[in-house]
CSV table of C-alpha atoms in Angstrom, one decimal:
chain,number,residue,atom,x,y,z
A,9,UNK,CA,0.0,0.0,0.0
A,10,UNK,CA,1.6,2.9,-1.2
A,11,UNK,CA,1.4,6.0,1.8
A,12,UNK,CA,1.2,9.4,-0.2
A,13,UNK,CA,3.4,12.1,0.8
A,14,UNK,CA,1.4,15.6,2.5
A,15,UNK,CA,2.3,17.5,-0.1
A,16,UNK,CA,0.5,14.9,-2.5
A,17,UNK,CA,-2.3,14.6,-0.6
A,18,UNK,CA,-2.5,18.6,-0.5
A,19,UNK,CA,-2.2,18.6,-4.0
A,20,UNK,CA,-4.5,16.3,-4.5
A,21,UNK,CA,-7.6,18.2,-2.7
A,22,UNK,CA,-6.4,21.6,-4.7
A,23,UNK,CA,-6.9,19.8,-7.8
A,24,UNK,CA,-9.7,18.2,-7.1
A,25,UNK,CA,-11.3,21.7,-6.6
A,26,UNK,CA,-9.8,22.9,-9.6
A,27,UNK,CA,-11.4,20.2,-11.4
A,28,UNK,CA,-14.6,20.2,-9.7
A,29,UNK,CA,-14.8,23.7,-11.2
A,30,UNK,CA,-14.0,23.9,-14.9
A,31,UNK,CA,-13.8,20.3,-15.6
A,32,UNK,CA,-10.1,20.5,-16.6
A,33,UNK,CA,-6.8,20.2,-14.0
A,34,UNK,CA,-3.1,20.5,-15.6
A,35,UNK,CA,-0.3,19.0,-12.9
A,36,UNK,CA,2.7,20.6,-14.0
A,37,UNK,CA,4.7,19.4,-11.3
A,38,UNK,CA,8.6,18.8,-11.6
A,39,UNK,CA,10.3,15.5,-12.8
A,40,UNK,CA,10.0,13.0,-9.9
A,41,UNK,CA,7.8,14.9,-7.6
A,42,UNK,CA,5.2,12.2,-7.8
A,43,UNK,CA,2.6,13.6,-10.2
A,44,UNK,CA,1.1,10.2,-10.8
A,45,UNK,CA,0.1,9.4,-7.7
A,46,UNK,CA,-1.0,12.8,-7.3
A,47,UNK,CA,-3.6,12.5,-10.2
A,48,UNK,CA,-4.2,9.3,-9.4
A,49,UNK,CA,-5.4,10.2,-5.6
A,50,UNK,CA,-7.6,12.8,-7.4
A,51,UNK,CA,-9.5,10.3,-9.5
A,52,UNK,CA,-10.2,8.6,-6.6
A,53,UNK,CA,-11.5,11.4,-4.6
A,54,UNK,CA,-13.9,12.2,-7.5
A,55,UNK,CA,-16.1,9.3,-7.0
A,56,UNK,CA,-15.9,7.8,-11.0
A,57,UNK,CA,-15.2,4.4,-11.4
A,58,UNK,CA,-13.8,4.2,-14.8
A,59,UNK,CA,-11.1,5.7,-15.8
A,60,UNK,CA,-8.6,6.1,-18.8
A,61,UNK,CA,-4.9,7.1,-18.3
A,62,UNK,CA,-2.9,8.1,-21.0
A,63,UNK,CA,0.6,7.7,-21.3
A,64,UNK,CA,4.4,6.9,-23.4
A,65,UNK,CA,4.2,3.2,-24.1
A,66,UNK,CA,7.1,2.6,-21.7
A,67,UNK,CA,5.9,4.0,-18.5
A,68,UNK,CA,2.7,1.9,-18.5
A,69,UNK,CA,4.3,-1.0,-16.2
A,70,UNK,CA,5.5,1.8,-13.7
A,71,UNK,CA,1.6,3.5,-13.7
A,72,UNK,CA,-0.1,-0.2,-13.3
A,73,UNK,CA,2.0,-0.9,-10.4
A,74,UNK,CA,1.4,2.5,-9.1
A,75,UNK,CA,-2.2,1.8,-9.3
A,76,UNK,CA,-2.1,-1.8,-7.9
A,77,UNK,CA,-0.1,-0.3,-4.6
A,78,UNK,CA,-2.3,2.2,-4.4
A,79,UNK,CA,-5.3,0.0,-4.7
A,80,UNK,CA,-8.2,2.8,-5.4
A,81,UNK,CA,-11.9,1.9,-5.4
A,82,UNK,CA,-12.2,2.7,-9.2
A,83,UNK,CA,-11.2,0.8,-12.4
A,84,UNK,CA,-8.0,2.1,-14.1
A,85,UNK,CA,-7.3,1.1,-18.0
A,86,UNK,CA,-3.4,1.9,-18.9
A,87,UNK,CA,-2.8,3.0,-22.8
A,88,UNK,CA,-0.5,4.0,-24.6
A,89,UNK,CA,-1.3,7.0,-27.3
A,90,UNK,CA,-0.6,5.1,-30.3
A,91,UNK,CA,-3.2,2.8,-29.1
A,92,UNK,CA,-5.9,4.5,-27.4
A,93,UNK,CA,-8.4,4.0,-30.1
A,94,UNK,CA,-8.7,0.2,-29.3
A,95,UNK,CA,-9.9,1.2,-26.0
A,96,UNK,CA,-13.1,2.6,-26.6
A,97,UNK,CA,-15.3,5.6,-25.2
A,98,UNK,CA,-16.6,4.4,-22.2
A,99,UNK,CA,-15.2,6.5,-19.2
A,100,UNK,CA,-15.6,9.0,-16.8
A,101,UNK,CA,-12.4,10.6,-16.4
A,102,UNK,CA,-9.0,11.0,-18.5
A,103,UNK,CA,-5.8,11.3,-17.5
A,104,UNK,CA,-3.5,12.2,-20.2
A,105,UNK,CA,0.1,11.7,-19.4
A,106,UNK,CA,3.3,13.6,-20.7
A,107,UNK,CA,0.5,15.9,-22.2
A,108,UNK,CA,3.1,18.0,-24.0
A,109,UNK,CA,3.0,15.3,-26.8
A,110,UNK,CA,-0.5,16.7,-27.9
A,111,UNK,CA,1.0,20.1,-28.8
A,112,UNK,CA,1.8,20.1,-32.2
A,113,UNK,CA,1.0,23.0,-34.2
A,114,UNK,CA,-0.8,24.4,-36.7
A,115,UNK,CA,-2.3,21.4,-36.9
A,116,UNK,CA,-3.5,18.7,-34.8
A,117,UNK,CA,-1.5,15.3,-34.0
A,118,UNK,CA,-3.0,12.2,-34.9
A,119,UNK,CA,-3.2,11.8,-31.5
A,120,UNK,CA,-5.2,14.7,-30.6
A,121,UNK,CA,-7.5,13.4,-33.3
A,122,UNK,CA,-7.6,10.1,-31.9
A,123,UNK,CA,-8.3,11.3,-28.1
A,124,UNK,CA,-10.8,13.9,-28.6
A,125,UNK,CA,-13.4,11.7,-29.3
A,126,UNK,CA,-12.7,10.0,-25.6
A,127,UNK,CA,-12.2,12.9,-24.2
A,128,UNK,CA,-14.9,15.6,-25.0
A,129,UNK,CA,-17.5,15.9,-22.7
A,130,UNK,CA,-15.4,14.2,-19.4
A,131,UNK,CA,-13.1,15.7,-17.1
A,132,UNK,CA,-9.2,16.0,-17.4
A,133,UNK,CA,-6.6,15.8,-15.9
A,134,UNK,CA,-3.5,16.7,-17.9
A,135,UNK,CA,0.3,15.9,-16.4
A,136,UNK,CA,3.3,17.4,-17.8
A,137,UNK,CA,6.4,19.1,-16.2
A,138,UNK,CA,7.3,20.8,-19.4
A,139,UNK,CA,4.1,21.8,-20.4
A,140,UNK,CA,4.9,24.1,-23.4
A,141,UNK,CA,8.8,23.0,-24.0
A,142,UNK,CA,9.3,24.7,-27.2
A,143,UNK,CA,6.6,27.6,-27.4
A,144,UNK,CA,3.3,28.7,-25.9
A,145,UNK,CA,1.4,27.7,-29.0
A,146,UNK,CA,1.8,24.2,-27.8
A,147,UNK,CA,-0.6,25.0,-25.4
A,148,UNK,CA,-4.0,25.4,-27.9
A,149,UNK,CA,-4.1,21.4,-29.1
A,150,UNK,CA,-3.5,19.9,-25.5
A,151,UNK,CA,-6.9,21.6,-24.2
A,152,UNK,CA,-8.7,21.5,-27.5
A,153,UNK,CA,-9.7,17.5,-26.9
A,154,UNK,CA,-11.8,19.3,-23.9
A,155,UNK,CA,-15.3,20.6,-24.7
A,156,UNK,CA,-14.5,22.7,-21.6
A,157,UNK,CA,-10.7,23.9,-23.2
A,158,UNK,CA,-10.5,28.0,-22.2
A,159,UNK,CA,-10.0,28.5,-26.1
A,160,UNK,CA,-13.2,26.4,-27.1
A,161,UNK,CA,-14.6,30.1,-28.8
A,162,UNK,CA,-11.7,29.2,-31.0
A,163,UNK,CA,-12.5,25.9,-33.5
A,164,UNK,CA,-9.0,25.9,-35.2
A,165,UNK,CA,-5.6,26.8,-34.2
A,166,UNK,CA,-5.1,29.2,-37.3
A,167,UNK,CA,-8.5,31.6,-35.5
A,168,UNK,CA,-6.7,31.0,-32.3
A,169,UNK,CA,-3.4,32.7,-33.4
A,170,UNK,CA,-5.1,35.7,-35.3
A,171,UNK,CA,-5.4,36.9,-31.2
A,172,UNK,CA,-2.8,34.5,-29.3
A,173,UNK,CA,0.5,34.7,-31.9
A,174,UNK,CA,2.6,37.2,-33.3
A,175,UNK,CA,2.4,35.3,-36.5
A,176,UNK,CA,5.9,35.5,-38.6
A,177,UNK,CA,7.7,34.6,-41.6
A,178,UNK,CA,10.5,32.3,-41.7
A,179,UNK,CA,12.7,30.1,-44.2
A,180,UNK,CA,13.1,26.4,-44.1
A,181,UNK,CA,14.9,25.1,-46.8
A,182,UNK,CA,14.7,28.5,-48.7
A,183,UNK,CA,11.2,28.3,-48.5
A,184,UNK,CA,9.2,31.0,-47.1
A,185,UNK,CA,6.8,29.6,-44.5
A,186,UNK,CA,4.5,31.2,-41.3
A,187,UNK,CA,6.3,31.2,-38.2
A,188,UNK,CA,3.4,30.6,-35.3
A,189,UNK,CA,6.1,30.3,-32.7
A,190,UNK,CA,6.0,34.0,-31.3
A,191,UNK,CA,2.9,33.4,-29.0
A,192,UNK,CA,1.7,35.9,-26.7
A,193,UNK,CA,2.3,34.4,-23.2
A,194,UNK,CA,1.1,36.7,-20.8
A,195,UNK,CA,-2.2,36.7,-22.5
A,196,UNK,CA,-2.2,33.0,-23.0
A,197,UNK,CA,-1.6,32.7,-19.0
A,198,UNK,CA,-4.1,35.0,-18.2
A,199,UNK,CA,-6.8,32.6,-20.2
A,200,UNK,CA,-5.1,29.5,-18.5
A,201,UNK,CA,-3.5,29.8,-15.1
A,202,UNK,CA,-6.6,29.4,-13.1
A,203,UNK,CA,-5.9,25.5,-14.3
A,204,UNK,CA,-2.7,25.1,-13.4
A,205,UNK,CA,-1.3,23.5,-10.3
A,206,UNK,CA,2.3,23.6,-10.2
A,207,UNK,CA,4.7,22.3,-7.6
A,208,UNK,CA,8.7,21.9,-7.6
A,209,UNK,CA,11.5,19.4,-6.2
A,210,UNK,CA,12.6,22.2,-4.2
A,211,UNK,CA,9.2,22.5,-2.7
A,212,UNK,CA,9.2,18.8,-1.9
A,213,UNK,CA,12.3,18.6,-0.4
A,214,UNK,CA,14.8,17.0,-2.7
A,215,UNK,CA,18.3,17.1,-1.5
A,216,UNK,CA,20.0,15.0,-3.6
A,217,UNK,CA,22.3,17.1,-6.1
A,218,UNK,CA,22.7,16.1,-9.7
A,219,UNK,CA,26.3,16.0,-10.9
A,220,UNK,CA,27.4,15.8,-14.3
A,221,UNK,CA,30.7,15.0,-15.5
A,222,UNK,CA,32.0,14.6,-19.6
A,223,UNK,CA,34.0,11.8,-20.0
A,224,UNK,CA,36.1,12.4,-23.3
A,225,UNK,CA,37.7,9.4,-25.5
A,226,UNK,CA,40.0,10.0,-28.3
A,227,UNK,CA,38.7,9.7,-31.8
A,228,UNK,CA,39.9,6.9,-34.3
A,229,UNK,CA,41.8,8.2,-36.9
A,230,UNK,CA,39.5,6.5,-39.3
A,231,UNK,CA,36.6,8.4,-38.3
A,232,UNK,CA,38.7,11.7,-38.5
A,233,UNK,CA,39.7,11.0,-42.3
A,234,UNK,CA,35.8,10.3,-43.0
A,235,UNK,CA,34.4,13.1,-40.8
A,236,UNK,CA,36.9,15.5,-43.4
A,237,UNK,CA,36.1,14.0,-46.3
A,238,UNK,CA,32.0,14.6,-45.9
A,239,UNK,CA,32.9,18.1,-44.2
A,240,UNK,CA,35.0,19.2,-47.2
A,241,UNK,CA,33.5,17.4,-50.1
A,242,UNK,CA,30.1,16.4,-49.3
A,243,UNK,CA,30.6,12.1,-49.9
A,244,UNK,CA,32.9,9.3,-48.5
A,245,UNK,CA,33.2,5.7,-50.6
A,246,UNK,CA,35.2,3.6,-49.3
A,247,UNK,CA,35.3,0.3,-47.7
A,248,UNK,CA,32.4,-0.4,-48.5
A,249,UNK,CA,30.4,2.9,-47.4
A,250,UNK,CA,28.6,5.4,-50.0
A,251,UNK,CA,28.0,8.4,-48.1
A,252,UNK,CA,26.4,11.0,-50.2
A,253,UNK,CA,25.9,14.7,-47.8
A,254,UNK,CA,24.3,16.9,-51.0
A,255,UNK,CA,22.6,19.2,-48.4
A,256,UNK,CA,24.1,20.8,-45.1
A,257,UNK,CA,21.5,19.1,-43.2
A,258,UNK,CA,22.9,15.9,-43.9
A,259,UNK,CA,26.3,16.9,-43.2
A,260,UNK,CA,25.6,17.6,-40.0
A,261,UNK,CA,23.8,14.5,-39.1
A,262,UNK,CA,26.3,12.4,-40.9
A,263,UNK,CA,29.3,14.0,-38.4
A,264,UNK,CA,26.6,13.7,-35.8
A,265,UNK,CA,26.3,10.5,-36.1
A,266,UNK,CA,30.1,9.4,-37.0
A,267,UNK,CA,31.3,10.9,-33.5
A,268,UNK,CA,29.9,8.1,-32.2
A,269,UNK,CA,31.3,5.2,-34.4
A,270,UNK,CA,28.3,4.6,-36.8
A,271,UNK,CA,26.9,6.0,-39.9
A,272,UNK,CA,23.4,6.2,-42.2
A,273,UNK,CA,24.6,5.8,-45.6
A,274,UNK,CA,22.6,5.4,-48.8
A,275,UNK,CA,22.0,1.6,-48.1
A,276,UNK,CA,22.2,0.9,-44.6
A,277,UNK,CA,23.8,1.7,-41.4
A,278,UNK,CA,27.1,0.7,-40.3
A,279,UNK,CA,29.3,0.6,-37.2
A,280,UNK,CA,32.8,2.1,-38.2
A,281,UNK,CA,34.4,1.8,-34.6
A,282,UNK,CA,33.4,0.3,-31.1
A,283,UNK,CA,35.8,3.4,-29.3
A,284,UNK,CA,33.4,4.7,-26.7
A,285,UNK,CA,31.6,1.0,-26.1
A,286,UNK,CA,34.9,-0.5,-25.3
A,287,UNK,CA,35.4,2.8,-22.8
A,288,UNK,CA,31.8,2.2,-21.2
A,289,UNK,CA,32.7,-1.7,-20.7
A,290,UNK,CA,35.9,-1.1,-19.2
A,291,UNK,CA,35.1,2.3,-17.4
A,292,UNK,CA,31.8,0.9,-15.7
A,293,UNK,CA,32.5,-2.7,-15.2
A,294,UNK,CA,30.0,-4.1,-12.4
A,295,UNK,CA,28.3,-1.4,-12.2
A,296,UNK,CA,24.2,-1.1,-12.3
A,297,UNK,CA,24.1,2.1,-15.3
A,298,UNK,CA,21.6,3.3,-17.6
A,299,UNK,CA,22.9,4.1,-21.2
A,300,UNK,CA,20.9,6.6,-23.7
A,301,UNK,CA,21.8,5.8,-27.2
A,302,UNK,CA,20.8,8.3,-30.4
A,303,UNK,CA,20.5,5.9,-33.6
A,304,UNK,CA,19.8,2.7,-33.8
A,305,UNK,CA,23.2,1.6,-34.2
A,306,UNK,CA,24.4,2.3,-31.3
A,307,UNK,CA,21.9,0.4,-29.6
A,308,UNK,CA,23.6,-2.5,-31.7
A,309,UNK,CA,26.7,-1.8,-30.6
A,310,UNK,CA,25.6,-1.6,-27.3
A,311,UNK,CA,23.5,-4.6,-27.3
A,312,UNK,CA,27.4,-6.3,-27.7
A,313,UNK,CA,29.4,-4.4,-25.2
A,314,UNK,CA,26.5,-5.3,-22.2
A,315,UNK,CA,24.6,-8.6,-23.9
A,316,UNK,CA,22.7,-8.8,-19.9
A,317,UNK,CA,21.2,-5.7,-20.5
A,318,UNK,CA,17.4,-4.9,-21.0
A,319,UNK,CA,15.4,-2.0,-22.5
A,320,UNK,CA,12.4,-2.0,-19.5
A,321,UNK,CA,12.5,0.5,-17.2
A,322,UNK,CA,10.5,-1.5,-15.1
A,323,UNK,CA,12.5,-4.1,-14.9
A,324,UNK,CA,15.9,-2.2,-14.2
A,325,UNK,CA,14.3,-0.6,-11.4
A,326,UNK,CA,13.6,-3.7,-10.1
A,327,UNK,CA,17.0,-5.0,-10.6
A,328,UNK,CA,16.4,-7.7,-13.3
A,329,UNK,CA,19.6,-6.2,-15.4
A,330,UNK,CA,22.2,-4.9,-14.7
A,331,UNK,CA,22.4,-2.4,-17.7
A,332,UNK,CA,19.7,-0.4,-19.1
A,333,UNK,CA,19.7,0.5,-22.7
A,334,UNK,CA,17.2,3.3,-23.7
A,335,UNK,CA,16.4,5.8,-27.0
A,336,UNK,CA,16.4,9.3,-26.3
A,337,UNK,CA,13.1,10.2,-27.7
A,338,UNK,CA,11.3,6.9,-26.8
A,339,UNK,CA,13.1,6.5,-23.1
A,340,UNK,CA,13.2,10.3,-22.2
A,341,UNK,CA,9.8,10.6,-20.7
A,342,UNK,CA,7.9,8.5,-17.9
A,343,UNK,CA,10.6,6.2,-16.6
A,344,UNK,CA,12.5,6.0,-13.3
A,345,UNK,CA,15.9,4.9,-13.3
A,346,UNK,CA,16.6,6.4,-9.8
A,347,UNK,CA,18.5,3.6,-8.6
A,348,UNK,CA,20.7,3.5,-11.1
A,349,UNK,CA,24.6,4.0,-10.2
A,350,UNK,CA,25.1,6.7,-13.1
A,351,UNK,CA,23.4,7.7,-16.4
A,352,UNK,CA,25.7,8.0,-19.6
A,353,UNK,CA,24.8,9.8,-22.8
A,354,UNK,CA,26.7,7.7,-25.6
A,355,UNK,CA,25.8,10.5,-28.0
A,356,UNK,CA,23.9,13.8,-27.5
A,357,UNK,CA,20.6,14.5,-29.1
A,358,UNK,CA,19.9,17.9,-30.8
A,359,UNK,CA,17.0,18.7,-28.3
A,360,UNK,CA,16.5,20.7,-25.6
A,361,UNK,CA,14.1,18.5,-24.3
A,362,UNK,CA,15.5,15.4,-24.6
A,363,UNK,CA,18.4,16.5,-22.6
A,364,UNK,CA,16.1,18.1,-19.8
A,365,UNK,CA,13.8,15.1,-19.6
A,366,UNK,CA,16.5,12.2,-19.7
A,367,UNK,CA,18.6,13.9,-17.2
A,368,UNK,CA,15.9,14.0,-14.6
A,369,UNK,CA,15.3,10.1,-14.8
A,370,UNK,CA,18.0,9.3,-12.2
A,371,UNK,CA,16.6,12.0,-9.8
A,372,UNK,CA,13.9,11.5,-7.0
A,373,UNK,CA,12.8,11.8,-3.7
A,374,UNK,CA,13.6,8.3,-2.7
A,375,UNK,CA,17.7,8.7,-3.6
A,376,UNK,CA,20.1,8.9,-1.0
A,377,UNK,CA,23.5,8.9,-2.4
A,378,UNK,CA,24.7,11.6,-4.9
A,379,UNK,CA,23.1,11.4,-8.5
A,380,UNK,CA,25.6,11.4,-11.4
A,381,UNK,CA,25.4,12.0,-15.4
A,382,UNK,CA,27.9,11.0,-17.5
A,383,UNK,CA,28.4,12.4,-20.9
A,384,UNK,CA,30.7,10.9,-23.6
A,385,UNK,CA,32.1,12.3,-26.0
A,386,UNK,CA,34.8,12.2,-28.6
A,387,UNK,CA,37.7,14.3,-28.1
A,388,UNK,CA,37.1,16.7,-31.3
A,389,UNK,CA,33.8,15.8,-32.2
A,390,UNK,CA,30.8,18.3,-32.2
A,391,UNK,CA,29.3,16.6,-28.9
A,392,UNK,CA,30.7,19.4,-26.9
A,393,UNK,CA,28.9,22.0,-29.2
A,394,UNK,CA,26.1,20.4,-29.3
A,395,UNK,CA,25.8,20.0,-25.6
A,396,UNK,CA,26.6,23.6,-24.6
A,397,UNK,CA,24.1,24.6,-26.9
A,398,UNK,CA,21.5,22.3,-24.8
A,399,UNK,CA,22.4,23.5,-21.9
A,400,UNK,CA,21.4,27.0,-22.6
A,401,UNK,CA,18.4,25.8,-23.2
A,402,UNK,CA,18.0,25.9,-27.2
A,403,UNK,CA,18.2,23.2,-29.8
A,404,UNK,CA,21.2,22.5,-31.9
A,405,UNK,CA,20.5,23.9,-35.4
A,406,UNK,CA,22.2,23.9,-38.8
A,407,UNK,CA,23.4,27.7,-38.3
A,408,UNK,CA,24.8,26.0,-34.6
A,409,UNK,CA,26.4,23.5,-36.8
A,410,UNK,CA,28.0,25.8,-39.5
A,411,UNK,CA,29.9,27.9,-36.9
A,412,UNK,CA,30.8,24.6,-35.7
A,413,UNK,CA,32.5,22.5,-38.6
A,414,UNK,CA,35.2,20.5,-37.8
A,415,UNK,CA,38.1,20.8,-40.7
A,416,UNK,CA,40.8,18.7,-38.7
């Protein structure tokens, strides 16, 4: 039986008032701060019996266990958003999980097409600590599956930015497009903050520090001669590899990717060098670790290096494996690994987000002993550039990457 912290249960009754009142709740509580059980605990106090949570494929063990601990007087169904259409329309309350992932814009997600029909007309709750990571037009889609969204005047995003978006121009590909990026925020808020309920690891009492440390391995001199030859002439083919980089994009994602020992090329992927797997397997030897990988390659390569290693969350936790092996995007959001000795970043995704969001998986409330991030990179590679850029909270972009080149 899981015992709820005060702050949760505090939470809890503010939220159920909040939704009480206009039908919608949005828990935008820091990573690790115990937001499930928080919504959870406010289902229950409601009084309906059936109810729908929403969530990243991968967390849904973690929630059902949650749930059975918990043991509420109400029936929970756990889904996952690429499936919630098999599910039907027959409950009384949503929960919708990592709700950020309904904020595409202009136009709507197949998701948010799939869960408004479920949705309309019931009450939600809506859990995200990064609610609106990129820009405050992210914010119109996630409500508009509620028939009680603040913005339901509004029947498409394009009406809703004529008043909510300083609407833009701006070139992709040397193609003039709208930019609906620039939203108003202090408007937006003053729409939408009456549904918010926010809370913060600081608030909760989380002590434990997070530490992170770069770990740099020197770069095979193979992998320099290729890096120079796509940098400088846009193709590689050689041994066996036909690496054609005819736009800057895919430079960049070609050195991206070759910092780390693998490459995309026009037929399939390949693994050039094992140099920072053979690090990790002698560096961390007997060690319980959680690895984040970029391509699928690496995940090959790392598949070798730790063979008793698994890709469930769940079962790391619960110390089944040793080693956990986990996609950036896929494994960023609605795991715990918080008993894990370190986390390593083999490579370093482009995205803000992913780096705010995998980070946080090794932190919580429960952790006693220091928390430490590893990141690995090459010793002239662009993982350094990539990772400052992150840390300032932006994205790594093509005009990042072109003050960035290489030329060794």
């Amino acid at each position: 039986m899981i015992q709820l912290r005060p702050y949760q249960i505090d939470n809890a009754s503010k939220g159920l008032e909040i939704l009480r009142k206009y039908w919608i709740v949005y828990l935008t509580f820091e990573t690790r701060t115990g937001k499930t059980l928080t919504a959870l605990e406010i289902a229950r106090r409601t009084g309906l019996k059936k109810v729908l949570f929403v969530t990243k494929k991968k967390a849904i063990q973690s929630i059902e266990s949650d749930y059975q601990k918990m043991n509420p007087d109400f029936d929970l169904t756990v889904i996952n958003y690429e499936s919630v259409t098999k599910v039907g329309k027959d409950f009384d309350l949503i929960i919708c999980d990592e709700s950020h992932c309904l904020s595409s814009f202009p136009k709507p997600s197949k998701r948010v097409k799939d869960l408004k029909p479920i949705a309309y007309g019931k009450p939600i709750i809506y859990l995200s600590a990064t609610p609106t990571p990129e820009s405050w037009s992210q914010i119109y889609h996630q409500f508009f599956i509620s028939h009680k969204s603040p913005f339901v005047a509004y029947k498409t995003f394009y009406k809703w930015a004529n008043d909510f978006v300083d609407k833009r121009k701006k070139y992709v590909y040397n193609r003039e497009i709208n930019d609906y990026s620039h939203a108003n925020i202090a408007l937006i808020k003053k729409h939408t903050q009456h549904l918010f309920l926010t809370y913060t690891q600081k608030q909760a009492g989380f002590e434990v520090k997070l530490k992170e440390e770069i770990l740099t391995v020197p770069m095979p001199d193979n992998i320099k001669h290729i890096i120079k030859k796509v940098e400088q002439e846009n193709c590689y083919l050689n041994n066996g590899f036909e690496i054609v980089a005819d736009t800057a994009v895919k430079v960049m994602q070609k050195v991206h990717q070759l910092c780390s020992g693998t490459v995309i090329d026009e037929n399939d992927y390949h693994i050039v060098s094992t140099f920072k797997a053979d690090y990790l397997k002698a560096k961390f030897a007997g060690q319980k670790i959680a690895i984040f990988y970029k391509f699928k390659s690496e995940f090959d390569m790392l598949k070798c290096a730790f063979p008793d290693f698994t890709d469930n969350a769940f079962d790391f936790q619960n110390d089944k494996a040793p080693v956990f092996l986990g996609q950036f995007v896929s494994a960023r959001e609605g795991i715990r690994l918080d008993n894990a000795d370190a986390i390593i970043f083999f490579n370093i995704d482009f995205s803000f987000l992913s780096y705010e969001q995998s980070r946080n998986r090794i932190v919580s409330f429960e952790r006693e002993k220091e928390a430490v991030l590893y990141w690995l990179f090459s010793d002239c590679g662009i993982e350094r550039k990539i990772y400052k850029a992150v840390q300032n909270k932006s994205d790594y972009t093509l005009q990042h990457y072109r003050h960035d080149r290489i030329f060794f």
